[in-house]
Coordinates of C-alpha atoms and ligand atoms in Angstrom, one line a residue:
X1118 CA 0.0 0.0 0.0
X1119 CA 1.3 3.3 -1.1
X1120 CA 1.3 6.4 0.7
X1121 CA -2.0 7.8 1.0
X1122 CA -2.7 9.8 -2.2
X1123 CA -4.9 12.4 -0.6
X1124 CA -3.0 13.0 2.3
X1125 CA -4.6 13.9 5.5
X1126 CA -7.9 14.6 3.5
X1127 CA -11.0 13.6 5.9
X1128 CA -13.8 12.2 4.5
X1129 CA -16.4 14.4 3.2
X1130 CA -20.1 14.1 5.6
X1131 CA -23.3 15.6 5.1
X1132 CA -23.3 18.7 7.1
X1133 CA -26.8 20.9 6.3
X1134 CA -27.4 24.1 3.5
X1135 CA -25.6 26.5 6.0
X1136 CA -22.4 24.5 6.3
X1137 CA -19.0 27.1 5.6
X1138 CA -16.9 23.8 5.1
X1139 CA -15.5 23.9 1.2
X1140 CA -15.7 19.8 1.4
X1141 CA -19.1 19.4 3.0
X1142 CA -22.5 17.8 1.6
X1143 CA -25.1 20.6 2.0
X1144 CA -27.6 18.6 0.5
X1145 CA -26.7 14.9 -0.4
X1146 CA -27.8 13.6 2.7
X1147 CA -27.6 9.7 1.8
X1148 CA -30.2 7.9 4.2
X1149 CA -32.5 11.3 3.8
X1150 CA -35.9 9.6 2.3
X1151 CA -37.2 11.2 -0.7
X1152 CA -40.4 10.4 -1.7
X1153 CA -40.2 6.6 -0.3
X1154 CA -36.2 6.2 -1.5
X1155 CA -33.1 7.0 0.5
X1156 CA -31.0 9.4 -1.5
X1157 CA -28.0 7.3 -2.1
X1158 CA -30.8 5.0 -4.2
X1159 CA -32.2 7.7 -5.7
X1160 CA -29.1 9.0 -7.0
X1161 CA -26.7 6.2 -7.2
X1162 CA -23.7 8.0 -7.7
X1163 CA -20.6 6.4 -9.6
X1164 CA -17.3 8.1 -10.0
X1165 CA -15.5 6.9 -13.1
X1166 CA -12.1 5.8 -13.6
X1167 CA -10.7 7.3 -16.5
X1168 CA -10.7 10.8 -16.3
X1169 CA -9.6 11.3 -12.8
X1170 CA -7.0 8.4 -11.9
X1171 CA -6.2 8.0 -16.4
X1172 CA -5.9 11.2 -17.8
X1173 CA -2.6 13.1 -17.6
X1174 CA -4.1 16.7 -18.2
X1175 CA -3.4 16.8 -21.9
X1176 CA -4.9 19.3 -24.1
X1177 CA -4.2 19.5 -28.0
X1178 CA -1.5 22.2 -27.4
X1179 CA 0.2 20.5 -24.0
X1180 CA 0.8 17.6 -22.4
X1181 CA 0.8 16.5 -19.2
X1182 CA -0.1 18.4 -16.1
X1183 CA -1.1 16.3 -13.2
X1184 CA 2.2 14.4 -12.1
X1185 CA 0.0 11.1 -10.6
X1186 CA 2.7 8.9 -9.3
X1187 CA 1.7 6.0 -11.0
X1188 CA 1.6 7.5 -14.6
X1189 CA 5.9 7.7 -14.0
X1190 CA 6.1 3.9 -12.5
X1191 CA 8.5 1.9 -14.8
X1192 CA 6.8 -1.5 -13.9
X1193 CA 3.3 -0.7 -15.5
X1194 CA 1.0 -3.3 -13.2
X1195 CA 3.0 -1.7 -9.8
X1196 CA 1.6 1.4 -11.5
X1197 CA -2.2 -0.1 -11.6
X1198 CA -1.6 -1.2 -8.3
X1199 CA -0.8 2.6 -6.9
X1200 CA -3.3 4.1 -9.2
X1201 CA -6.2 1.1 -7.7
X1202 CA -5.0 2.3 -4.2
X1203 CA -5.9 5.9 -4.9
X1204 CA -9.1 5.7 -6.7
X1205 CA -10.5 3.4 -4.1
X1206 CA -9.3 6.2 -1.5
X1207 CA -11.0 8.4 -3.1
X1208 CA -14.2 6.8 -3.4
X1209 CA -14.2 6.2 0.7
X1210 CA -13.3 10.1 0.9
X1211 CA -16.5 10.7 -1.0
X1212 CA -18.4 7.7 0.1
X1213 CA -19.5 7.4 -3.5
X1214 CA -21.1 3.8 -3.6
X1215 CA -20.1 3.1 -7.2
X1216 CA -17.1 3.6 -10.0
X1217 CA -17.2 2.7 -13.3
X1218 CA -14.1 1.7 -15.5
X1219 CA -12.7 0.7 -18.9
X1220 CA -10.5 -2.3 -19.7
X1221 CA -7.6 0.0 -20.5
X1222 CA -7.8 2.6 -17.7
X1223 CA -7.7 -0.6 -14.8
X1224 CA -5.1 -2.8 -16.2
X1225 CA -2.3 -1.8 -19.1
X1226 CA -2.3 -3.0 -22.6
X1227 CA -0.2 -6.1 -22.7
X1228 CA 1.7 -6.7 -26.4
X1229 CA -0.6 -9.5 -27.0
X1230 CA -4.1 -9.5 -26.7
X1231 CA -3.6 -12.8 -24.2
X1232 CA -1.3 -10.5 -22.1
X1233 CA -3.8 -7.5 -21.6
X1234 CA -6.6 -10.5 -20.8
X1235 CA -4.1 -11.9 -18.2
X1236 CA -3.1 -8.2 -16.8
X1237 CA -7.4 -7.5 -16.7
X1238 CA -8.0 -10.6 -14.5
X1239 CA -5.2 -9.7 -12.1
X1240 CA -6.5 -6.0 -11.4
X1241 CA -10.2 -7.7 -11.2
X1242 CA -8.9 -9.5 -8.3
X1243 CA -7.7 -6.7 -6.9
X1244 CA -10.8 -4.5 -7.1
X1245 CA -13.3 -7.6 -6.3
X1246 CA -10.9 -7.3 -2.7
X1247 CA -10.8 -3.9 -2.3
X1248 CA -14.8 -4.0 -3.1
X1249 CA -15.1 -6.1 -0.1
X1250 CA -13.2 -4.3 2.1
X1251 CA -15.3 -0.8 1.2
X1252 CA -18.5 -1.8 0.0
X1253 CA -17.8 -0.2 -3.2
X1254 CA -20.1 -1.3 -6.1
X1255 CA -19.8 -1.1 -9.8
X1256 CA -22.3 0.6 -11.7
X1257 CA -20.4 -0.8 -15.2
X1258 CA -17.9 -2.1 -17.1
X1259 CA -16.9 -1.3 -20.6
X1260 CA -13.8 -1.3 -23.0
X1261 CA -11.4 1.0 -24.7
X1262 CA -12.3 0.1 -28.1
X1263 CA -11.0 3.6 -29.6
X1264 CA -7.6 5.0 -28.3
X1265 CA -5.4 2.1 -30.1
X1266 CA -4.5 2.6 -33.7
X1267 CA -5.6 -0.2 -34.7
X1268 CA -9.1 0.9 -33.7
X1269 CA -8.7 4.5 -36.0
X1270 CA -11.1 3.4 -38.7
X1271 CA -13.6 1.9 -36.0
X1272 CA -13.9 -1.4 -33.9
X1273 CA -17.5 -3.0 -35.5
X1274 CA -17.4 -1.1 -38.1
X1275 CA -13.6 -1.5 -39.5
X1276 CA -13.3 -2.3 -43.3
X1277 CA -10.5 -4.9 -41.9
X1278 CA -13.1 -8.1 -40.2
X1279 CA -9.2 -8.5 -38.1
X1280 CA -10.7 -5.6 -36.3
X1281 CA -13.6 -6.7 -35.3
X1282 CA -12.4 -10.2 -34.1
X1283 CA -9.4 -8.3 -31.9
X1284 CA -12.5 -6.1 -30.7
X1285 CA -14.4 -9.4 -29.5
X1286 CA -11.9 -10.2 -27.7
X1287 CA -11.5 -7.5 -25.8
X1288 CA -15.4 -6.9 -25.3
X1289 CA -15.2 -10.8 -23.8
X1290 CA -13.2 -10.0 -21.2
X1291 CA -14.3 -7.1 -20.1
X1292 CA -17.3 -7.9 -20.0
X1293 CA -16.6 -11.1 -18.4
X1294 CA -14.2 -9.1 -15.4
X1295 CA -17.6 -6.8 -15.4
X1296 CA -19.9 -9.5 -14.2
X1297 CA -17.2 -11.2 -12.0
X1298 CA -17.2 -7.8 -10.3
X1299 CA -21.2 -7.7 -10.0
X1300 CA -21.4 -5.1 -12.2
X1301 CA -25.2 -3.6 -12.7
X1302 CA -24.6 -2.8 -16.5
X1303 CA -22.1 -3.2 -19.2
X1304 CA -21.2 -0.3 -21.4
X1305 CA -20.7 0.3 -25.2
X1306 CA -19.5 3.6 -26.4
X1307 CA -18.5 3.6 -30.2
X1308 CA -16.4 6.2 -29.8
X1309 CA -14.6 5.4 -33.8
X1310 CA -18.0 3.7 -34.8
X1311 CA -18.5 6.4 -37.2
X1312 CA -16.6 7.9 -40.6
X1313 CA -14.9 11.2 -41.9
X1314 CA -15.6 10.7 -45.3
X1315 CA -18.0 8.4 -47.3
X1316 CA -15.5 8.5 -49.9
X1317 CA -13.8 6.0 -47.9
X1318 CA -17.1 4.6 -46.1
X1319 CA -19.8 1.9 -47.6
X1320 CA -22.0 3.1 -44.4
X1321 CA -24.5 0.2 -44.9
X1322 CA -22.3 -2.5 -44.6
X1323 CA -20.9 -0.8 -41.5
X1324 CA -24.0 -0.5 -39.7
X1325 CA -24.8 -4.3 -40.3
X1326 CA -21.4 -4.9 -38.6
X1327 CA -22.3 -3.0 -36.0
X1328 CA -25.6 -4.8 -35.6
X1329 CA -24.0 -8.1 -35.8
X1330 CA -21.2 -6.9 -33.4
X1331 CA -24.2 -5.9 -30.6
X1332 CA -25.9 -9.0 -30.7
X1333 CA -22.8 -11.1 -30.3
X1334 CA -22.3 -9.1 -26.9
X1335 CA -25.8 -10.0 -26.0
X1336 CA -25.5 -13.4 -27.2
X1337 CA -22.4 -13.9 -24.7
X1338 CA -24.3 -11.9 -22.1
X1339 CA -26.7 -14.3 -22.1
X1340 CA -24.6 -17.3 -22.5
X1341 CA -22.7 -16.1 -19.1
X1342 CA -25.6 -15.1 -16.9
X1343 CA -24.7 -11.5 -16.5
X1344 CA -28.2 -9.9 -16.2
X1345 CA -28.2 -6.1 -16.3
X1346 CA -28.7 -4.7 -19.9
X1347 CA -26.2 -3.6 -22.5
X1348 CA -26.0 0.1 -22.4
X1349 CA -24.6 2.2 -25.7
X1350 CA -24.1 5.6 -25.4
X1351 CA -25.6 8.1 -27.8
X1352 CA -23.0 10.9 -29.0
X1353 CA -23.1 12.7 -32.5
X1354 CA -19.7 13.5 -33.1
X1355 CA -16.3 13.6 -31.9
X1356 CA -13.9 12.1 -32.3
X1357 CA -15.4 11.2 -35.5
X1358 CA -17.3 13.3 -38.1
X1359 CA -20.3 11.6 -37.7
X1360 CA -21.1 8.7 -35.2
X1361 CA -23.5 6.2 -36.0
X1362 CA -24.8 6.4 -32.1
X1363 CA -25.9 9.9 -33.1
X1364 CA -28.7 10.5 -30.8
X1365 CA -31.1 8.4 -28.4
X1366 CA -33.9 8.7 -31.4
X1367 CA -31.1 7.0 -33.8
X1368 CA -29.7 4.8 -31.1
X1369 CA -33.6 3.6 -31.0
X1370 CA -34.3 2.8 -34.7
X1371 CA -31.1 1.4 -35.2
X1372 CA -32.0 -1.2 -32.2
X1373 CA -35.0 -1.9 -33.5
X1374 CA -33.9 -2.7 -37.2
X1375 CA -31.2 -5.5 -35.7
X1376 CA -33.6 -6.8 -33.5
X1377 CA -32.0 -5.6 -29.7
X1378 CA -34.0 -3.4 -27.5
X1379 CA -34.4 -6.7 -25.6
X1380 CA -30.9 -6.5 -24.1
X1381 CA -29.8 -2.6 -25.1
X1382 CA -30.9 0.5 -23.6
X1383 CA -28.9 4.2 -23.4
X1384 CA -26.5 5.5 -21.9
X1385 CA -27.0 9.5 -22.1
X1386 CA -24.4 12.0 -21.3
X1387 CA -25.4 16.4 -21.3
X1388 CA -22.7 17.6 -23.5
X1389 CA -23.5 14.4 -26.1
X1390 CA -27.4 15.6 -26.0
X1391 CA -26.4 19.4 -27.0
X1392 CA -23.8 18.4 -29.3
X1393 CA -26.6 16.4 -31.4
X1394 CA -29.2 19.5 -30.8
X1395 CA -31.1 18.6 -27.8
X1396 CA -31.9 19.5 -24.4
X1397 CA -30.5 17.2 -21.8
X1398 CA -33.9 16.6 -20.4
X1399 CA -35.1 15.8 -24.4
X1400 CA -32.9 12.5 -24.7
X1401 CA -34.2 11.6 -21.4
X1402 CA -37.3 12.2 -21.8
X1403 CA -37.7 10.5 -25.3
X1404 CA -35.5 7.8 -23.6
X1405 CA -38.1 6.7 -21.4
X1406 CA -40.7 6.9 -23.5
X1407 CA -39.4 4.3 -26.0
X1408 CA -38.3 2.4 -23.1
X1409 CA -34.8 2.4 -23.7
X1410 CA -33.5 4.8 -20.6
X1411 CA -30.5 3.0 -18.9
X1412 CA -27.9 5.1 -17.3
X1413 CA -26.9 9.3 -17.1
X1414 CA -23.1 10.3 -17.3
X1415 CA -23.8 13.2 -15.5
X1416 CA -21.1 15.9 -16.9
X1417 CA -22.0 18.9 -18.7
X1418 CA -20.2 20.6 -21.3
X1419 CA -19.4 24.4 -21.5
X1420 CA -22.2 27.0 -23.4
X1421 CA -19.1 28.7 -25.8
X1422 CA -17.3 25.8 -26.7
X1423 CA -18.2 23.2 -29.3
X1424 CA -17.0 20.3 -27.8
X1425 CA -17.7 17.7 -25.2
X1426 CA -15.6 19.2 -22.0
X1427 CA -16.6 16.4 -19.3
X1428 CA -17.2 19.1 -16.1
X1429 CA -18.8 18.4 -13.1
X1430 CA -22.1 19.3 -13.5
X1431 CA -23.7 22.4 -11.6
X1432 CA -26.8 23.8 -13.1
X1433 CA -29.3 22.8 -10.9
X1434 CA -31.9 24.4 -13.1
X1435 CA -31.3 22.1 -16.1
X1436 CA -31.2 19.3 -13.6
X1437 CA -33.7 20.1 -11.9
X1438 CA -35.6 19.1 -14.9
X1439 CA -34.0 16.1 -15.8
X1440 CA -34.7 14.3 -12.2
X1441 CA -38.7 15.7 -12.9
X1442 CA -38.3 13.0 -15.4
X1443 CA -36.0 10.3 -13.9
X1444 CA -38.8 10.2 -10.7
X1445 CA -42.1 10.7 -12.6
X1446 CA -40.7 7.6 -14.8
X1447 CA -39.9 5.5 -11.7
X1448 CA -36.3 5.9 -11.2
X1449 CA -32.9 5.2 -12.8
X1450 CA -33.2 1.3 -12.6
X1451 CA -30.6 -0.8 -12.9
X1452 CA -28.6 3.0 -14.2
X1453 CA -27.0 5.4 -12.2
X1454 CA -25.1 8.8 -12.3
X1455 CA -21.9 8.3 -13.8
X1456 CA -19.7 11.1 -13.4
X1457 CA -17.8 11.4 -17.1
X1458 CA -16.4 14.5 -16.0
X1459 CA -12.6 15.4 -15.5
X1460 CA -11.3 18.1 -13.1
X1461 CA -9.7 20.9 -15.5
X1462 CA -6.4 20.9 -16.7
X1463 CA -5.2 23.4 -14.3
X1464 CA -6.7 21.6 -11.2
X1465 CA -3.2 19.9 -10.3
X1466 CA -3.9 19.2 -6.7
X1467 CA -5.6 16.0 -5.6
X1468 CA -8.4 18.0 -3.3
X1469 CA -9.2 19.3 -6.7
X1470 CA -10.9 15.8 -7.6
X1471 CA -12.4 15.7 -4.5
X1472 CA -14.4 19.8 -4.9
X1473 CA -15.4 18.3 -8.4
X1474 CA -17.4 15.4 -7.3
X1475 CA -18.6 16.3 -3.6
X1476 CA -20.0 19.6 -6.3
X1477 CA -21.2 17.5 -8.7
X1478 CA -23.2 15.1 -6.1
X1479 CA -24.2 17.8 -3.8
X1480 CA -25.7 19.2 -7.2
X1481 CA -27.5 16.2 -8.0
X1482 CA -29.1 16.2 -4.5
X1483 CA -30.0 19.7 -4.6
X1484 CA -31.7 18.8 -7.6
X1485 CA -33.1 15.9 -7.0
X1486 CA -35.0 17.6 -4.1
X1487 CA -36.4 20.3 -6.2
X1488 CA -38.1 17.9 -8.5
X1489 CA -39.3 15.5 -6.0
X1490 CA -40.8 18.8 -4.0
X1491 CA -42.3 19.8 -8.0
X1492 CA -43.2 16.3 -8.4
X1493 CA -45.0 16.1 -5.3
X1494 CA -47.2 19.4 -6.1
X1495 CA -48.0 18.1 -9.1
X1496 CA -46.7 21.6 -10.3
X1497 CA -46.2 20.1 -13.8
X1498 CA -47.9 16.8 -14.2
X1499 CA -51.0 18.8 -12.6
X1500 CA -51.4 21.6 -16.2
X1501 CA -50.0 19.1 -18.4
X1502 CA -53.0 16.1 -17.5
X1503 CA -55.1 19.4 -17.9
X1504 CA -54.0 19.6 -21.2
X1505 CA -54.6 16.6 -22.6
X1506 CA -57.5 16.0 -21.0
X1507 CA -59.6 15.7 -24.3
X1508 CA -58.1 12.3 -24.9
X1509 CA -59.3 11.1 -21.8
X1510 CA -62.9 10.9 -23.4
X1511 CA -64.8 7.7 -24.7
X1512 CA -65.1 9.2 -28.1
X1513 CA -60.8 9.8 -28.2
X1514 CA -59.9 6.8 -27.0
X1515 CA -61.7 4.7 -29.6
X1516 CA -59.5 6.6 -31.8
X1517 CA -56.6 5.6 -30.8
X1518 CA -57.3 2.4 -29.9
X1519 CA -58.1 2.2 -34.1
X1520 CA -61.8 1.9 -34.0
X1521 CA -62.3 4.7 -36.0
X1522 CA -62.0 5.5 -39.8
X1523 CA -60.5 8.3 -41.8
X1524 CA -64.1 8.6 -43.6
X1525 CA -66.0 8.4 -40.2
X1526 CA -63.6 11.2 -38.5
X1527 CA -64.2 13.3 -41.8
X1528 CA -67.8 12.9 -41.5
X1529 CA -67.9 14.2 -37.7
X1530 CA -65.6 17.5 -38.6
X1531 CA -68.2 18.6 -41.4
X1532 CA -71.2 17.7 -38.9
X1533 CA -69.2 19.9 -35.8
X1534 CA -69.1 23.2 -38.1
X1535 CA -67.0 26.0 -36.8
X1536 CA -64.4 22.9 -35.2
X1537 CA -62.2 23.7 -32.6
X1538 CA -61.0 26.8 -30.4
X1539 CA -57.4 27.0 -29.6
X1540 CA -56.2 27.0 -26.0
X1541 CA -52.9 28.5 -24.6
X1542 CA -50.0 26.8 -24.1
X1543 CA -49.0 28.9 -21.1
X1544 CA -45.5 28.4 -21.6
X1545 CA -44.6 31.5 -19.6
X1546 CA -46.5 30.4 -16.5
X1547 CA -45.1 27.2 -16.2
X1548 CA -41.4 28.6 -16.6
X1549 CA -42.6 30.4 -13.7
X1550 CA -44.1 27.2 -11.9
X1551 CA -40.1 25.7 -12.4
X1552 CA -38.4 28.5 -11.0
X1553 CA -40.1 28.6 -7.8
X1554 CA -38.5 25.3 -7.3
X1555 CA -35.1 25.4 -8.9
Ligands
3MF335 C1 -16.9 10.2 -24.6 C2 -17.5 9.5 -23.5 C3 -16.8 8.2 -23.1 C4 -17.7 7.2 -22.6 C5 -16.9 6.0 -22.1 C6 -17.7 4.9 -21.6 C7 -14.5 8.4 -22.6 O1 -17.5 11.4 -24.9 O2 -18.5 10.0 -22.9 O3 -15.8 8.6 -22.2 O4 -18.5 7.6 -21.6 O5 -16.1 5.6 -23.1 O6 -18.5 4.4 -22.6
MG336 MG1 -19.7 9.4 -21.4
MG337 MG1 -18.4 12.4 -23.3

């Protein structure tokens, strides 16, 4: 065991709204009951692996920043030994109950594939230990299937089938170390699943790969018992041009056409939603009305910059709205709220990880209260069943249910003369409805 990689840092406890302390909960509160749920169920926090314990501090025009100890280790598995020791510190610091990883980030790349499997199944060891000595649980599992080379023209999707077969195997073991570690979901981000060009790109016979490629995983998944569903994660571009995992409504038809919203649902990040167009609370919203919603990274992106940034989240008005949905839909599930996010580049001491995720969760528990209190009041739902009250009648629900014809609807819109009166939307009084809450 290393020296402690936080130094004397205490852990962080739930201390009330008028709390001075810079590391203090002020709202998440995790045995606080919200509407019938302890807070840490509500929210289900998960800190992932890559950006705060993987990333160096990099940018386009810079390299490395941070300094870990274990990224300058010469003996690479001594070096996932340190960096395990000071991720799992931090998640008792926070008291986060879950972490998410990738393949890649927990265990190095070996110069076979055989080696990395071998080096994967050593570090699963070591976190199914250091699970049971913290209660620490793992929201998912998922693999690096886009920083290699050999992954530049896509995993799935690469013109060479060698690709996809090297892909396989690293899908197999990671999500094999996933369900060994009782993971509650298994992750697929097709992060090169995508093209710059279709010059280069015969874009149907990619997206059957892809399809093929999915239901292979779920195959296996079923084949090795693991029962928590497949998640992909929607995101419209970056680093391609254009990724086939676009947006939640894509994500959606394309399950449907290869036959896998059985086994697949979303994973949906902020900054991926605005990058494809939408609100935040738009890809969750339509998520759970196809019945697809899975998980939330729950990073945000930056209003002036075009890119996905990974921060801690902290608009509790946005978020606000996107818990309305999440608890008027019955919860994140099996899902959770992943935090994608990294600390920024110039955020070189290790109390800065510790401000970005006590923010973020104290955040998500701030907002989490607001909608349960708006929820609750009905403040929405109340207006909204108001407005589509019409369809409530005998008359409109023979409609949809398909008992009517074209001819026969025709034939009551002549006999009703004048025809309907439009009604107000009201936007402007329900914004104000939202801000009394957030
Ligand atoms: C990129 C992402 C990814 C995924 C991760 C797990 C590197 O914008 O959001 O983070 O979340 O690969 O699927
Ligand atoms: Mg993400
Ligand atoms: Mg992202």
């Amino acid at each position: 065991m290393s020296a402690p990689f936080f130094g004397d840092a205490s852990p962080i406890t739930y201390q009330g709204p008028d709390s001075r302390d810079p590391l203090a909960y002020r709202w998440y509160d995790k045995n606080r009951v919200v509407l019938g749920k302890r807070m840490e169920d509500h929210l289900r926090f998960a800190a992932c692996y890559w950006h705060s314990f993987c990333w160096p501090g990099g940018d386009p025009f810079g390299g490395e920043t941070f300094l870990r100890p274990w990224m300058h280790m010469p003996d690479a598995m001594a070096a996932a030994h340190a960096k395990a020791d000071a991720a799992f510190e931090m998640f008792r610091l926070l008291d986060i109950p879950f972490f998410t990883f990738h393949d890649l980030d927990a265990a190095p790349e070996g110069a076979t594939l055989a080696e990395s499997v071998d080096n994967l199944k050593v570090i699963t060891d070591l976190f199914q230990q250091k699970m049971a000595d913290t209660g620490t649980r793992l929201l998912w599992g998922t693999a690096n299937l886009f920083s290699h080379r050999r992954y530049m023209a896509g995993a799935a999707t690469n013109p060479d089938p060698e690709v996809f077969v090297y892909a396989a195997g690293q899908v197999r073991a990671a999500l094999e170390a996933t369900h060994a570690l009782g993971g509650a979901n298994y992750v697929l981000w097709g992060g090169r699943e995508g093209y710059e060009t279709l010059l280069n790109t015969d874009l149907k016979r990619e997206l059957d790969q892809l399809g093929r490629f999915l239901s292979l995983v779920a195959e296996h998944k079923h084949k090795i018992g693991f029962k928590g569903p497949l998640l992909i994660e929607p995101k419209p571009r970056e680093p391609t041009k254009h990724q086939y995992d676009f947006d939640v409504a894509t994500v959606y038809g394309f399950l449907e056409r290869y036959d896998l919203l059985a086994d697949v649902k979303v994973n949906i990040e902020q900054n991926h939603a605005i990058l494809a167009g939408h609100s935040f609370q738009h890809e969750v919203a339509l998520a759970y009305a196809l019945g697809v919603f899975g998980s939330l990274d729950m990073n945000r992106g930056d209003g002036l910059l075009g890119w996905d940034t990974d921060q801690f989240p902290n608009d509790i008005g946005e978020m606000t709205l996107v818990f309305h949905e999440i608890l008027k839909n019955g919860g994140l599930g099996t899902g959770g709220l992943n935090f994608d996010a990294k600390i920024r580049r110039q955020s070189i001491d290790p109390v800065d990880l510790l401000h970005g995720h006590a923010g973020g969760m104290d955040a998500c528990a701030r907002a989490l209260l607001n909608a349960a209190a708006m929820l609750e009041d009905r403040a929405i739902e109340a207006p909204l069943a108001s407005r589509y009250a019409g369809w409530d009648s005998a008359e409109a629900r023979a409609i949809l249910a398909g008992d009517v014809s074209l001819a026969t609807l025709a034939d009551r819109a002549l006999e009703r003369g004048a025809g309907p009166q439009p009604t107000s939307g009201g936007q402007e009084r329900l914004e104000n409805i939202v801000s009394r809450y957030a």
